[in-house]
CSV table of C-alpha atoms and ligand atoms in Angstrom, one decimal:
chain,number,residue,atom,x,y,z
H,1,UNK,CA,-2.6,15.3,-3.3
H,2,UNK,CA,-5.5,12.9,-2.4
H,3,UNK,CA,-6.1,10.8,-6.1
H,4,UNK,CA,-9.8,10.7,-6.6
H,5,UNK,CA,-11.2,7.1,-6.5
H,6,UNK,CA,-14.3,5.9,-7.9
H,7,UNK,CA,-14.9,2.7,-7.1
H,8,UNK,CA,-18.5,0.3,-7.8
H,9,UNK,CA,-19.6,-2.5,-5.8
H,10,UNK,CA,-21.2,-4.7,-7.9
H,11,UNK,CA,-22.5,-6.8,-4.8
H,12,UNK,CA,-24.2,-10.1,-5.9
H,13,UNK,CA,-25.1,-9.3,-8.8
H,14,UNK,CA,-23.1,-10.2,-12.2
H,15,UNK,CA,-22.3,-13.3,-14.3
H,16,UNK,CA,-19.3,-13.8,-16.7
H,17,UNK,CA,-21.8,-12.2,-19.6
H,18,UNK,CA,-21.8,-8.8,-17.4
H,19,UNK,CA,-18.5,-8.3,-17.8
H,20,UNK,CA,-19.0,-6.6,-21.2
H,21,UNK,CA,-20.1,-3.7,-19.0
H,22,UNK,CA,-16.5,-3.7,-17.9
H,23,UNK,CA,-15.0,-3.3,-21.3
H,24,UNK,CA,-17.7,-0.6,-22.4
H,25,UNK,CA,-16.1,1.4,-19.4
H,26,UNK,CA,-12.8,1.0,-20.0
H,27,UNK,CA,-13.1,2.4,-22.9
H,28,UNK,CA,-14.5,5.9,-21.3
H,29,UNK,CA,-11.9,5.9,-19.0
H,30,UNK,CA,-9.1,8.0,-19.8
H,31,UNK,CA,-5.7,8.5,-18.3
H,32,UNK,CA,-6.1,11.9,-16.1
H,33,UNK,CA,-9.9,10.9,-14.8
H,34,UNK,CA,-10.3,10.1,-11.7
H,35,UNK,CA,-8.8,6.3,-10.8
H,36,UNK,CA,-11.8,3.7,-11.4
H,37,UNK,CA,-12.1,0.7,-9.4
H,38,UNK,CA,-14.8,-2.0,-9.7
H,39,UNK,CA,-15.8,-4.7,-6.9
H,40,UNK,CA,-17.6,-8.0,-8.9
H,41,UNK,CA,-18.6,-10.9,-7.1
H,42,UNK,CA,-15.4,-13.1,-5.9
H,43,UNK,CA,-15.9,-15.6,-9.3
H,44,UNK,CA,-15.7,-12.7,-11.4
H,45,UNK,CA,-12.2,-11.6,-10.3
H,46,UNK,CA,-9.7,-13.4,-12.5
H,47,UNK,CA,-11.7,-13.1,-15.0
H,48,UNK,CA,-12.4,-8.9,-14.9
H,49,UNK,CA,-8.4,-9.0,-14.0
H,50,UNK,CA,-8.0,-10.7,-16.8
H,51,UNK,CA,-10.1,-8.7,-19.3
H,52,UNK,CA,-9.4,-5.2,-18.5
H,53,UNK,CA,-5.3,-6.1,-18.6
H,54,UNK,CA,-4.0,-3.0,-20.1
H,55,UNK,CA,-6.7,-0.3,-19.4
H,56,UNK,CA,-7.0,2.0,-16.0
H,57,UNK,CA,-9.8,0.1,-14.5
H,58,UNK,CA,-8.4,-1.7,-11.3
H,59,UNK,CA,-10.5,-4.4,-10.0
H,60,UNK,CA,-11.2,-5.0,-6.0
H,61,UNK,CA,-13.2,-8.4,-4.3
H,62,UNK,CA,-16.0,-7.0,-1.3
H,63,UNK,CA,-15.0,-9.3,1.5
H,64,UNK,CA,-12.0,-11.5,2.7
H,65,UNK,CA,-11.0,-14.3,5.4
H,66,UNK,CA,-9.0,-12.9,8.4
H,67,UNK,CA,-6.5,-16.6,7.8
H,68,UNK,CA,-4.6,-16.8,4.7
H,69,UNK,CA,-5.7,-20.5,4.2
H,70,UNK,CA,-7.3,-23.5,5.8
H,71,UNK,CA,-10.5,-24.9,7.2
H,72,UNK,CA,-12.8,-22.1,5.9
H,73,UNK,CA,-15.8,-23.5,3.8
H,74,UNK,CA,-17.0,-20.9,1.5
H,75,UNK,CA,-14.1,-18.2,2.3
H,76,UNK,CA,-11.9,-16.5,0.3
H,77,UNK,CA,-8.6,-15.2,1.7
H,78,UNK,CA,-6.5,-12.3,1.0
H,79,UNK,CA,-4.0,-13.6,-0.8
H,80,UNK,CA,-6.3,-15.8,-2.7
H,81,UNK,CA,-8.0,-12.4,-3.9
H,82,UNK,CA,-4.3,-10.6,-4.7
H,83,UNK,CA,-3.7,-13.8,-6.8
H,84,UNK,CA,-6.3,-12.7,-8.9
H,85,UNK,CA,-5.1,-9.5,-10.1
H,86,UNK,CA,-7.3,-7.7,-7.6
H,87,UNK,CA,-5.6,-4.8,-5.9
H,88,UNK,CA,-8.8,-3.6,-3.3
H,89,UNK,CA,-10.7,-5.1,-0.8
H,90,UNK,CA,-14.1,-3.7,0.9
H,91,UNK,CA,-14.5,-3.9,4.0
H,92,UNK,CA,-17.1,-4.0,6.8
H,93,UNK,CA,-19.6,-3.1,4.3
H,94,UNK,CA,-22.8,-2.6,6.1
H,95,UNK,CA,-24.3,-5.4,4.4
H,96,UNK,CA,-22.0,-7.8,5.7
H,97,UNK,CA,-21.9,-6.2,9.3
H,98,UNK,CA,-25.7,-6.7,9.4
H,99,UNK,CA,-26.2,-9.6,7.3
H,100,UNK,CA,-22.6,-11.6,8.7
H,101,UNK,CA,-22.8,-10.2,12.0
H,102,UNK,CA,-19.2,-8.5,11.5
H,103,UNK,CA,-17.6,-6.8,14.2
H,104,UNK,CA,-15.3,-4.0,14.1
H,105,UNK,CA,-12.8,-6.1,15.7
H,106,UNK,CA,-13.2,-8.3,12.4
H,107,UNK,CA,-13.1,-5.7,10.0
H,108,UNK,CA,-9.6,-4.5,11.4
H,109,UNK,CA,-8.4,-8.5,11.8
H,110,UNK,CA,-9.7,-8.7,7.5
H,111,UNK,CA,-7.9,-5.2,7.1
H,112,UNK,CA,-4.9,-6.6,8.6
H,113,UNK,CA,-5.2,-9.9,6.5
H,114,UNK,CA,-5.5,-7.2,3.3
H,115,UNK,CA,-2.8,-5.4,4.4
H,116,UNK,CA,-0.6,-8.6,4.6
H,117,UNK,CA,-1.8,-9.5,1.3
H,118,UNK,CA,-0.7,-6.0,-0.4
H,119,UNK,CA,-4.3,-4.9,-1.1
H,120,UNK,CA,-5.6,-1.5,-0.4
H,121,UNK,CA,-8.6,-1.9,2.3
H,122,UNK,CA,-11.9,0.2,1.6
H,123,UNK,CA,-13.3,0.2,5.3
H,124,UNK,CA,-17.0,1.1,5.5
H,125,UNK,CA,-18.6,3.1,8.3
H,126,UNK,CA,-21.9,4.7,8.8
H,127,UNK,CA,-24.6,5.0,11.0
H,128,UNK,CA,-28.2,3.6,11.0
H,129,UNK,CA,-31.0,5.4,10.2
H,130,UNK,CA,-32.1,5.4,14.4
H,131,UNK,CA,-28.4,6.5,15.4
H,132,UNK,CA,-29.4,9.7,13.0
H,133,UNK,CA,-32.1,10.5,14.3
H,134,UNK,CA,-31.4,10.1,17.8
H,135,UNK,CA,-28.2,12.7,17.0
H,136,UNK,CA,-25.8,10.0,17.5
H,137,UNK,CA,-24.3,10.0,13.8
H,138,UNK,CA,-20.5,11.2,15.1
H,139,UNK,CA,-20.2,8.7,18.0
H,140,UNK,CA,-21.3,5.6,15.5
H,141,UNK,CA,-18.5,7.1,13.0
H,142,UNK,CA,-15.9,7.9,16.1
H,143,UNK,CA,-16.7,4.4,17.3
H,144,UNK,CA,-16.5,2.9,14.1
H,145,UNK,CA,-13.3,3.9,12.7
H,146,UNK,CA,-11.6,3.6,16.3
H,147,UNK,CA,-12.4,-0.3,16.6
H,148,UNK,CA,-12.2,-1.0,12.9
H,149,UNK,CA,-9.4,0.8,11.7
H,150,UNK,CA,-6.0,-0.6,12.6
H,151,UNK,CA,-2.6,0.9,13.7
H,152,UNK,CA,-0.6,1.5,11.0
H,153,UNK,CA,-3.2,2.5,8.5
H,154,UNK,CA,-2.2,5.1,5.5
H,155,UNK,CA,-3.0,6.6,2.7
H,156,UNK,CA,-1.3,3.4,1.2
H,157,UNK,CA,-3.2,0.4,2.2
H,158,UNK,CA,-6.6,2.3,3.2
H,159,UNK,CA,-9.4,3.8,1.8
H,160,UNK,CA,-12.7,5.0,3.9
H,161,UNK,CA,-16.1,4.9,2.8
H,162,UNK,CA,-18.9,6.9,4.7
H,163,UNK,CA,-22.2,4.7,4.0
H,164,UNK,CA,-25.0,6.0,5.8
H,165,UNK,CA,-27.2,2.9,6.0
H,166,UNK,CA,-30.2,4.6,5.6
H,167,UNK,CA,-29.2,6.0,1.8
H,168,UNK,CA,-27.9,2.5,1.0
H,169,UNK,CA,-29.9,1.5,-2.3
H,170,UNK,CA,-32.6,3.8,-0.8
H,171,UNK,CA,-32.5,6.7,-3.1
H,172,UNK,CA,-32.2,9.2,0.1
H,173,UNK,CA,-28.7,10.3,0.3
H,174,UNK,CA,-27.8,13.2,3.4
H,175,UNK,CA,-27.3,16.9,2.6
H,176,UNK,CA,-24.5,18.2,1.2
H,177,UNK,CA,-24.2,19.7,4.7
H,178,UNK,CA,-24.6,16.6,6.6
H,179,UNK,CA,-22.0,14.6,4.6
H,180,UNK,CA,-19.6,17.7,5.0
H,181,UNK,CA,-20.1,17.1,8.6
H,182,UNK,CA,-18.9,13.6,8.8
H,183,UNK,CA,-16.0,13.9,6.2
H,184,UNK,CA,-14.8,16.7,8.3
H,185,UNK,CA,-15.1,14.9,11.2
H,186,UNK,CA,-13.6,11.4,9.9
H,187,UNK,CA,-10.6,13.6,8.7
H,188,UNK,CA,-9.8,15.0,12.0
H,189,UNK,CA,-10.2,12.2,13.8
H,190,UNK,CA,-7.4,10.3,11.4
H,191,UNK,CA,-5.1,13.2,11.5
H,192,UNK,CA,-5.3,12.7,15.0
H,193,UNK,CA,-4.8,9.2,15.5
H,194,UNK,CA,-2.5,9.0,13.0
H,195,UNK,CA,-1.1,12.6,12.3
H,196,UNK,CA,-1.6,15.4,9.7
H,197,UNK,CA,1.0,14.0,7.7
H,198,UNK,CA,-0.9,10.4,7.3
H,199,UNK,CA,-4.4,11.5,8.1
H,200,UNK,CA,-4.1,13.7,4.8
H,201,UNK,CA,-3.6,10.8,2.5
H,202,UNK,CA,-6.2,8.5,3.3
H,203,UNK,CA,-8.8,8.8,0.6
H,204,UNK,CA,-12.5,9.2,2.1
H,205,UNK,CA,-15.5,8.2,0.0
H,206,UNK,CA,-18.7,8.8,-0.1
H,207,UNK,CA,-21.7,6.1,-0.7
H,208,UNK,CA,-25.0,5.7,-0.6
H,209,UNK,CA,-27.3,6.5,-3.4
H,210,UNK,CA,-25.0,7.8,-5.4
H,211,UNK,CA,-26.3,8.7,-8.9
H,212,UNK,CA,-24.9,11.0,-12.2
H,213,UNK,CA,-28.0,13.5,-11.3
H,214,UNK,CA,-26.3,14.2,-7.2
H,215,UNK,CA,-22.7,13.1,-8.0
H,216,UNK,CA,-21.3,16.6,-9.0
H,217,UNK,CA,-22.4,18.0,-6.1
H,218,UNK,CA,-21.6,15.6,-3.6
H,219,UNK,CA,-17.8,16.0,-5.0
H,220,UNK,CA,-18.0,19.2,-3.9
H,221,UNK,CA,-17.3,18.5,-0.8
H,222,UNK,CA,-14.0,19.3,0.3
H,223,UNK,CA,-13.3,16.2,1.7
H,224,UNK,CA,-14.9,13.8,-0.3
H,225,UNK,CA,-12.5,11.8,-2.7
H,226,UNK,CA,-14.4,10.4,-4.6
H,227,UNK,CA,-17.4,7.7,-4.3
H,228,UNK,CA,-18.6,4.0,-3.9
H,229,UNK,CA,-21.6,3.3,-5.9
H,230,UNK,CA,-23.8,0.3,-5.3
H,231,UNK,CA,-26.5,0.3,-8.6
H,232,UNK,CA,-25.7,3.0,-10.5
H,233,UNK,CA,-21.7,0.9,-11.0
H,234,UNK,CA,-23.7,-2.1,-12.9
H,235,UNK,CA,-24.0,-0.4,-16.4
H,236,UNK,CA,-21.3,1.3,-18.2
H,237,UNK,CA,-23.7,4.0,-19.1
H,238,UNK,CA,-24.3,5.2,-15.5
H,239,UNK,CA,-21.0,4.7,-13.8
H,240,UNK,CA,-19.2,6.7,-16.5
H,241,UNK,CA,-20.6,9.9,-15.6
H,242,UNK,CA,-19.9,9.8,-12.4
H,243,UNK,CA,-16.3,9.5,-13.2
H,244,UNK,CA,-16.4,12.1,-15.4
H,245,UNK,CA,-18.1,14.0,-12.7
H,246,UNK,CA,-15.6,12.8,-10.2
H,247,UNK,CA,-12.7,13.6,-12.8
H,248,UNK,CA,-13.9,17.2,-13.1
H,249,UNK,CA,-14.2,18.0,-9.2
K,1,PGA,P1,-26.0,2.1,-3.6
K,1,PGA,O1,-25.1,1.2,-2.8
K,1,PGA,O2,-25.2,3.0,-4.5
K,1,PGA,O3,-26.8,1.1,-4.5
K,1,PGA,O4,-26.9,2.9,-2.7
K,1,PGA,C1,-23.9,1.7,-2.2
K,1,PGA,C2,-23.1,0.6,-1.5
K,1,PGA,O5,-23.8,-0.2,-0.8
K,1,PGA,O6,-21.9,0.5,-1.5
């Protein structure tokens, strides 16, 4: 019911010359895998848009503005990123809660903005490595996905992403048992908020260290559909597995 995404955040790394990686995936992407998304830096996305035209790779900017337009040196607002050809936004990645001082109450203003735009929002949520160890990993993730994801949210125009800090470009990624716990518990909590018949829908990914040698059996996971992937999205050669991985889950 639930498509399987795998989608790669490029972060800031790429120039026009890495988008050769792009068309080497494409081409071991086939219809019936898993749907593959990839997030390149904001002056990359005409440009992948325009180069994968045709194949099943969908393309997705890592930030946006809350204001369509105006006096916003530097930003980039939704509907600037849908006229691109981009269909996904992340948002609230950890990076830019940490690094831009982004507040829940932002991420659901940006997710609003997406929303308005007609992109699909991937909201990221996860706890730090202190909130794990001092056993307070479900209240970050309650808290979390009650301030930053809005009313109205569905299987439509969101996506969630689980990304424990602490396994962020790390190499440490939870359990098997420990991401069960929080996809189980993120999936409740929607189909609460939102009821069963919503709460079902909205795709929940996993990130963090993801890698083709832990990727088949993080997919085993009930409800994990599917993955965001910091380094291992930047070559064609270790993103494809884990689609294939993803694709045979
Ligand atoms: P990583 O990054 O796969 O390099 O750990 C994941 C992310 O930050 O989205």
């Amino acid at each position: 019911m639930r498509r399987k995404l795998a989608a790669g955040n490029w972060k800031m790394n790429g120039t026009a010359g890495a988008l050769s990686e792009l068309v080497e995936l494409a081409k071991h992407v086939k219809p019936g895998d898993a749907e593959t998304l990839i997030c390149p830096p904001a002056p990359l996305l005409y440009l992948a848009c325009e180069k994968l035209r045709g194949t099943a790779i969908a393309i997705g900017a890592q930030d946006c503005h809350i204001e369509a337009s105006g006096a916003y040196t530097g930003d980039i607002s939704a509907p600037m990123v849908a006229d691109t050809g981009a269909t996904y936004v992340i948002l609230g990645h950890s990076e830019r809660r940490d690094a831009h001082d982004e507040t829940n109450a932002d991420i659901a203003a940006k997710t609003r903005a997406a929303w308005g735009a007609g992109l699909t929002a991937i909201i990221c949520i996860g706890e730090s490595g202190a909130d794990r160890e001092e056993d307070k990993t479900l209240d970050v993730i309650a808290a979390q996905l009650a301030g930053s994801v809005p009313e109205n949210a569905s299987g439509q125009n969101s996506v969630i992403a689980y990304e424990p800090i602490w396994a962020i470009g790390t190499g440490k990624t939870p359990t098997l048992d420990q991401i069960v716990e929080v996809h189980d518990f993120i999936r409740a909590r929607l189909n609460d908020r939102f009821g069963q018949e919503t709460g079902d829908t909205i795709r929940l990914l996993y990130g963090g260290s993801v890698k083709s040698e832990n990727a088949a059996e993080i997919f085993t996971a009930e409800n994990v559909d599917g993955a965001l992937v910091g380094g291992a999205s930047l070559k064609a050669a270790d993103f494809a597995p884990i689609i294939k991985a993803l694709s045979r889950a």
